[in-house]
Amino acid sequence: MAQSNLLIFGATGNIGLYITRAIVQAKQSFGQISIFTSAATLDSKRETIDELKQQGVQVIVGDIGNPEDVRKAYTDIDTVISALGRGAIAAQIPLIQIANETPHIKRFLPSEYGTDIEYGPGSKDEKPHQQKLKVRAALKSVRHSLEYAYVVTGPYADFPFYLGPTKNAPRAGSFDVAAKKAALLGDGKGRISLSGCADVGKFVVHTLTHWDAARNRALKLNSFTTTPEDILAEYERQTGDSWTVEYTPLEELRQLEKRAWEKEDPSATIYTLRRIWTEGGTLYERRDNGDIGAEETISLQDLVKDSIQKQTGGA
């Protein structure tokens, strides 16, 4: 894959920037690296995009909803990587359809980077999974020569994600350094698989550079597996304080989730995902890191340290 030319959608988003930077750091493994961005993003994130330009990234400005803009962006590209956010997941389906009509596009990595949406029989009914399921169906219907891989990472560990206060839904799990207070899900002993955001970027690079092992499968990857109580213990160790702790039993979490969906509360998706995680929905039969040579990952200790620094305004 040394000469693969890459195009990234959502390249400057919450997880997209980690993926883009990891790819740029590994640019010796690739040919041209391009990102597709809107005029509005070009204006609002000019400093970030200028930084990428200085590192040799080609910036293509267009409207993701305009098929002609997408076709033009696909010129000389053979690998498409999507990091579009949850609100734009369905926008990938036309991107896949255009890729399928473009013979020189050989690989498409959709925006997965989370829970495996086909993990169990009930997964097909989870509300937050519906758009991703449609994307997977679109990829399964393409020509044989258009390959794909699903980079399944479990929840993001970094602050402000799992290792931080959940201000809009504090009963859905929270680690608040300023208040020295934690809300632990379930009984606090349930295991959960987490990934550092920088590792998500690394996983994408390793997927691309180990394509024979990655093609046409869901790679279940993570940085580490831990429990809410172990996370709390690490916060207490690093802060040197005992924290106030409360628990959200699984049944209470289910009721909070139900009410949030009934009220069309924007936090409903958070409740659903955290209920899935608390039920063990991130614990897979095997960890596929070794298949793509991505066994060295960030530690819980390092991510808790980073969370404390960011929550307290440290460097």
Short mmCIF file of C-alpha atoms in Angstrom, two decimals:
data_model
loop_
_atom_site.label_atom_id
_atom_site.label_comp_id
_atom_site.label_asym_id
_atom_site.label_seq_id
_atom_site.Cartn_x
_atom_site.Cartn_y
_atom_site.Cartn_z
CA MET A 1 0.00 0.00 0.00
CA ALA A 2 3.02 2.28 -0.22
CA GLN A 3 1.52 4.28 -3.08
CA SER A 4 -2.09 4.43 -1.88
CA ASN A 5 -3.67 7.87 -2.26
CA LEU A 6 -6.00 8.64 0.64
CA LEU A 7 -9.02 10.92 0.96
CA ILE A 8 -10.41 11.66 4.44
CA PHE A 9 -13.92 12.94 5.16
CA GLY A 10 -14.51 14.52 8.58
CA ALA A 11 -10.77 15.02 8.90
CA THR A 12 -10.89 17.85 11.46
CA GLY A 13 -13.70 16.55 13.66
CA ASN A 14 -13.54 15.16 17.21
CA ILE A 15 -12.02 11.83 16.20
CA GLY A 16 -11.16 12.77 12.62
CA LEU A 17 -8.29 15.01 13.65
CA TYR A 18 -6.68 12.18 15.63
CA ILE A 19 -7.02 9.93 12.58
CA THR A 20 -5.69 12.56 10.19
CA ARG A 21 -2.69 13.37 12.36
CA ALA A 22 -1.84 9.67 12.78
CA ILE A 23 -1.96 9.22 9.00
CA VAL A 24 0.22 12.29 8.46
CA GLN A 25 2.74 10.96 10.98
CA ALA A 26 2.87 7.74 8.93
CA LYS A 27 2.89 9.52 5.55
CA GLN A 28 5.93 7.55 4.39
CA SER A 29 3.55 4.57 4.09
CA PHE A 30 1.18 6.37 1.72
CA GLY A 31 1.09 8.44 -1.44
CA GLN A 32 -0.99 11.60 -1.55
CA ILE A 33 -3.02 12.42 1.58
CA SER A 34 -6.09 14.60 0.94
CA ILE A 35 -8.92 15.87 3.10
CA PHE A 36 -12.38 16.97 1.97
CA THR A 37 -13.79 19.95 3.82
CA SER A 38 -16.54 22.52 3.48
CA ALA A 39 -15.94 26.22 2.95
CA ALA A 40 -17.39 26.86 6.42
CA THR A 41 -14.95 24.46 8.07
CA LEU A 42 -12.08 25.91 6.06
CA ASP A 43 -12.94 29.27 7.60
CA SER A 44 -13.66 28.13 11.17
CA LYS A 45 -10.66 25.78 11.45
CA ARG A 46 -8.19 27.66 9.32
CA GLU A 47 -5.28 27.28 11.73
CA THR A 48 -5.68 23.50 11.92
CA ILE A 49 -6.07 23.18 8.15
CA ASP A 50 -3.08 25.43 7.49
CA GLU A 51 -1.03 23.18 9.77
CA LEU A 52 -2.09 20.14 7.73
CA LYS A 53 -1.24 21.93 4.49
CA GLN A 54 2.26 22.63 5.80
CA GLN A 55 2.65 18.90 6.36
CA GLY A 56 1.84 18.14 2.75
CA VAL A 57 -1.88 17.43 3.02
CA GLN A 58 -3.96 18.41 0.00
CA VAL A 59 -7.14 20.25 1.00
CA ILE A 60 -10.20 19.82 -1.23
CA VAL A 61 -13.06 22.23 -0.57
CA GLY A 62 -16.55 21.20 -1.60
CA ASP A 63 -20.07 20.25 -0.61
CA ILE A 64 -20.34 16.66 0.62
CA GLY A 65 -23.95 16.65 -0.59
CA ASN A 66 -22.94 17.52 -4.15
CA PRO A 67 -22.13 14.35 -6.14
CA GLU A 68 -20.02 16.28 -8.64
CA ASP A 69 -17.84 17.69 -5.87
CA VAL A 70 -17.35 14.18 -4.49
CA ARG A 71 -16.54 12.68 -7.91
CA LYS A 72 -13.97 15.41 -8.49
CA ALA A 73 -12.44 14.75 -5.07
CA TYR A 74 -12.17 11.02 -5.92
CA THR A 75 -9.81 11.77 -8.83
CA ASP A 76 -6.59 9.76 -8.39
CA ILE A 77 -7.82 8.41 -5.03
CA ASP A 78 -7.90 4.69 -4.25
CA THR A 79 -8.72 4.69 -0.50
CA VAL A 80 -11.51 6.64 1.21
CA ILE A 81 -11.56 7.07 5.00
CA SER A 82 -14.61 8.51 6.71
CA ALA A 83 -14.55 10.07 10.17
CA LEU A 84 -17.92 11.80 9.88
CA GLY A 85 -19.69 12.38 13.18
CA ARG A 86 -22.82 10.63 14.41
CA GLY A 87 -25.09 13.31 12.96
CA ALA A 88 -23.68 12.78 9.46
CA ILE A 89 -23.43 8.98 9.34
CA ALA A 90 -26.11 8.62 6.64
CA ALA A 91 -24.16 11.01 4.39
CA GLN A 92 -21.69 8.16 3.85
CA ILE A 93 -24.16 6.15 1.78
CA PRO A 94 -23.93 8.42 -1.31
CA LEU A 95 -20.15 8.50 -0.81
CA ILE A 96 -20.11 4.70 -0.96
CA GLN A 97 -22.38 4.64 -4.01
CA ILE A 98 -20.12 7.08 -5.88
CA ALA A 99 -17.06 5.07 -4.81
CA ASN A 100 -18.74 1.96 -6.19
CA GLU A 101 -19.14 3.75 -9.54
CA THR A 102 -15.47 4.80 -9.53
CA PRO A 103 -13.33 1.79 -10.56
CA HIS A 104 -10.05 3.13 -9.17
CA ILE A 105 -11.51 3.39 -5.62
CA LYS A 106 -10.36 0.15 -4.00
CA ARG A 107 -11.00 0.63 -0.26
CA PHE A 108 -13.58 2.40 1.90
CA LEU A 109 -13.30 2.71 5.69
CA PRO A 110 -16.61 3.99 7.09
CA SER A 111 -17.02 5.94 10.32
CA GLU A 112 -17.31 3.16 12.93
CA TYR A 113 -14.91 3.90 15.83
CA GLY A 114 -17.27 2.76 18.58
CA THR A 115 -19.39 -0.20 19.68
CA ASP A 116 -19.75 -3.10 17.26
CA ILE A 117 -23.24 -2.48 15.91
CA GLU A 118 -23.67 -6.15 14.95
CA TYR A 119 -22.35 -7.52 18.24
CA GLY A 120 -25.48 -9.37 19.36
CA PRO A 121 -29.02 -10.18 18.21
CA GLY A 122 -30.38 -7.06 19.89
CA SER A 123 -27.89 -4.72 18.24
CA LYS A 124 -30.05 -4.28 15.14
CA ASP A 125 -32.77 -2.70 17.29
CA GLU A 126 -30.65 -0.12 19.14
CA LYS A 127 -31.65 3.39 18.06
CA PRO A 128 -28.11 4.83 17.82
CA HIS A 129 -27.07 1.93 15.52
CA GLN A 130 -29.61 2.43 12.76
CA GLN A 131 -27.63 4.72 10.44
CA LYS A 132 -24.42 2.71 10.82
CA LEU A 133 -26.34 -0.47 9.98
CA LYS A 134 -27.51 1.17 6.75
CA VAL A 135 -23.91 2.11 5.93
CA ARG A 136 -22.78 -1.48 6.45
CA ALA A 137 -25.61 -2.70 4.23
CA ALA A 138 -24.49 -0.26 1.53
CA LEU A 139 -20.91 -1.57 1.70
CA LYS A 140 -22.03 -5.18 1.51
CA SER A 141 -23.86 -4.43 -1.74
CA VAL A 142 -20.90 -2.96 -3.64
CA ARG A 143 -18.80 -4.52 -6.38
CA HIS A 144 -16.41 -7.25 -5.27
CA SER A 145 -13.32 -5.14 -5.91
CA LEU A 146 -14.41 -2.35 -3.52
CA GLU A 147 -13.14 -3.59 -0.15
CA TYR A 148 -13.84 -2.24 3.31
CA ALA A 149 -12.90 -2.61 6.97
CA TYR A 150 -14.78 -1.64 10.11
CA VAL A 151 -12.45 -0.18 12.75
CA VAL A 152 -14.40 -0.99 15.95
CA THR A 153 -12.71 0.67 18.93
CA GLY A 154 -15.24 0.72 21.74
CA PRO A 155 -15.86 3.99 23.62
CA TYR A 156 -13.28 6.78 23.55
CA ALA A 157 -11.55 6.93 26.91
CA ASP A 158 -10.09 10.46 26.79
CA PHE A 159 -11.52 13.53 28.46
CA PRO A 160 -14.11 14.84 27.64
CA PHE A 161 -15.48 11.43 26.72
CA TYR A 162 -15.58 8.50 29.20
CA LEU A 163 -12.91 9.89 31.55
CA GLY A 164 -14.69 13.12 32.36
CA PRO A 165 -17.84 14.62 33.85
CA THR A 166 -21.01 13.91 31.88
CA LYS A 167 -22.63 17.25 32.62
CA ASN A 168 -25.80 16.76 30.55
CA ALA A 169 -26.42 13.29 31.96
CA PRO A 170 -24.45 12.93 35.22
CA ARG A 171 -26.19 9.68 36.18
CA ALA A 172 -24.86 8.12 32.97
CA GLY A 173 -21.37 7.83 34.45
CA SER A 174 -19.06 10.67 35.42
CA PHE A 175 -15.56 11.45 36.73
CA ASP A 176 -15.52 15.04 37.97
CA VAL A 177 -12.04 16.07 39.17
CA ALA A 178 -13.06 19.51 40.49
CA ALA A 179 -15.83 18.06 42.66
CA LYS A 180 -13.86 14.87 43.46
CA LYS A 181 -17.05 13.01 42.62
CA ALA A 182 -17.76 9.94 40.49
CA ALA A 183 -20.94 8.27 39.27
CA LEU A 184 -20.18 4.63 38.50
CA LEU A 185 -22.40 2.53 36.24
CA GLY A 186 -23.87 -0.77 37.34
CA ASP A 187 -22.14 -2.14 40.42
CA GLY A 188 -18.84 -0.54 39.35
CA LYS A 189 -17.27 -3.95 38.75
CA GLY A 190 -18.46 -4.55 35.18
CA ARG A 191 -15.62 -4.64 32.67
CA ILE A 192 -15.50 -2.18 29.78
CA SER A 193 -13.19 -1.99 26.77
CA LEU A 194 -11.90 1.52 26.02
CA SER A 195 -9.66 3.17 23.43
CA GLY A 196 -7.57 6.31 23.64
CA CYS A 197 -8.33 8.73 20.81
CA ALA A 198 -4.71 8.75 19.67
CA ASP A 199 -4.86 4.95 19.52
CA VAL A 200 -7.95 5.18 17.28
CA GLY A 201 -5.79 7.09 14.81
CA LYS A 202 -3.06 4.47 15.16
CA PHE A 203 -5.59 1.68 14.58
CA VAL A 204 -6.67 3.25 11.28
CA VAL A 205 -3.05 3.50 10.12
CA HIS A 206 -2.38 -0.12 11.08
CA THR A 207 -5.56 -1.23 9.33
CA LEU A 208 -4.39 0.42 6.12
CA THR A 209 -0.84 -0.92 6.37
CA HIS A 210 -1.98 -4.47 7.25
CA TRP A 211 -4.75 -4.67 4.70
CA ASP A 212 -4.46 -8.41 4.00
CA ALA A 213 -5.47 -9.04 7.63
CA ALA A 214 -8.06 -6.26 7.77
CA ARG A 215 -10.07 -6.47 4.56
CA ASN A 216 -13.82 -7.03 4.67
CA ARG A 217 -14.10 -7.59 8.43
CA ALA A 218 -14.91 -5.80 11.67
CA LEU A 219 -11.68 -5.35 13.61
CA LYS A 220 -12.40 -5.26 17.35
CA LEU A 221 -9.63 -3.14 18.81
CA ASN A 222 -8.96 -1.42 22.13
CA SER A 223 -6.36 0.26 24.30
CA PHE A 224 -7.28 -1.58 27.51
CA THR A 225 -10.11 -3.23 29.44
CA THR A 226 -10.93 -2.00 32.94
CA THR A 227 -13.81 -1.38 35.36
CA PRO A 228 -15.40 1.83 36.69
CA GLU A 229 -14.06 1.04 40.17
CA ASP A 230 -10.52 0.61 38.83
CA ILE A 231 -10.80 3.93 37.00
CA LEU A 232 -11.97 5.62 40.20
CA ALA A 233 -9.08 4.07 42.14
CA GLU A 234 -6.64 5.55 39.61
CA TYR A 235 -8.22 9.01 39.93
CA GLU A 236 -7.98 8.78 43.72
CA ARG A 237 -4.36 7.63 43.52
CA GLN A 238 -3.33 10.46 41.22
CA THR A 239 -5.29 13.21 43.01
CA GLY A 240 -4.34 11.95 46.47
CA ASP A 241 -7.95 12.31 47.64
CA SER A 242 -10.89 10.06 48.42
CA TRP A 243 -13.80 10.81 46.13
CA THR A 244 -17.54 10.89 46.74
CA VAL A 245 -19.05 7.95 44.88
CA GLU A 246 -22.57 7.14 43.76
CA TYR A 247 -23.79 4.29 41.61
CA THR A 248 -26.32 4.11 38.79
CA PRO A 249 -27.67 0.53 38.78
CA LEU A 250 -28.34 -0.95 35.37
CA GLU A 251 -32.11 -0.92 35.85
CA GLU A 252 -32.06 2.78 36.77
CA LEU A 253 -29.92 3.48 33.71
CA ARG A 254 -32.51 1.71 31.54
CA GLN A 255 -35.29 3.85 33.02
CA LEU A 256 -33.31 7.06 32.47
CA GLU A 257 -32.70 5.98 28.88
CA LYS A 258 -36.40 5.24 28.31
CA ARG A 259 -37.52 8.61 29.67
CA ALA A 260 -34.87 10.47 27.67
CA TRP A 261 -36.08 8.95 24.39
CA GLU A 262 -39.73 9.66 25.30
CA LYS A 263 -38.88 13.34 25.95
CA GLU A 264 -36.64 13.52 22.86
CA ASP A 265 -33.82 14.57 25.16
CA PRO A 266 -30.51 14.99 23.23
CA SER A 267 -28.87 12.92 26.00
CA ALA A 268 -30.88 9.83 25.02
CA THR A 269 -28.09 8.49 22.82
CA ILE A 270 -25.60 8.85 25.71
CA TYR A 271 -27.88 6.81 27.99
CA THR A 272 -28.34 4.10 25.36
CA LEU A 273 -24.65 3.74 24.59
CA ARG A 274 -23.67 3.65 28.25
CA ARG A 275 -26.37 1.09 28.97
CA ILE A 276 -24.95 -1.06 26.14
CA TRP A 277 -21.45 -0.72 27.58
CA THR A 278 -22.66 -1.54 31.10
CA GLU A 279 -24.38 -4.66 29.77
CA GLY A 280 -20.99 -5.85 28.46
CA GLY A 281 -21.49 -4.72 24.89
CA THR A 282 -17.80 -3.88 24.43
CA LEU A 283 -16.46 -7.25 25.61
CA TYR A 284 -15.69 -9.31 22.54
CA GLU A 285 -14.45 -12.86 22.30
CA ARG A 286 -11.04 -11.71 21.13
CA ARG A 287 -9.05 -8.51 20.70
CA ASP A 288 -7.82 -8.09 17.12
CA ASN A 289 -4.96 -5.68 17.83
CA GLY A 290 -2.38 -8.36 17.13
CA ASP A 291 -3.80 -9.05 13.67
CA ILE A 292 -2.79 -5.59 12.50
CA GLY A 293 0.34 -5.09 14.63
CA ALA A 294 -1.26 -2.55 16.98
CA GLU A 295 -0.51 -4.09 20.36
CA GLU A 296 1.33 -1.12 21.92
CA THR A 297 -1.37 1.20 23.27
CA ILE A 298 -1.82 4.04 25.74
CA SER A 299 -2.49 3.15 29.38
CA LEU A 300 -5.34 3.99 31.75
CA GLN A 301 -2.81 5.75 33.98
CA ASP A 302 -1.72 8.11 31.20
CA LEU A 303 -5.27 8.95 30.18
CA VAL A 304 -6.37 9.63 33.77
CA LYS A 305 -3.35 11.92 34.16
CA ASP A 306 -4.35 13.75 30.97
CA SER A 307 -7.97 14.04 32.18
CA ILE A 308 -6.88 15.52 35.50
CA GLN A 309 -4.66 18.07 33.78
CA LYS A 310 -7.39 19.13 31.39
CA GLN A 311 -10.09 19.33 34.03
CA THR A 312 -7.89 21.46 36.28
CA GLY A 313 -6.54 23.69 33.53
CA GLY A 314 -3.05 22.17 33.67
CA ALA A 315 -0.65 21.96 30.75
#
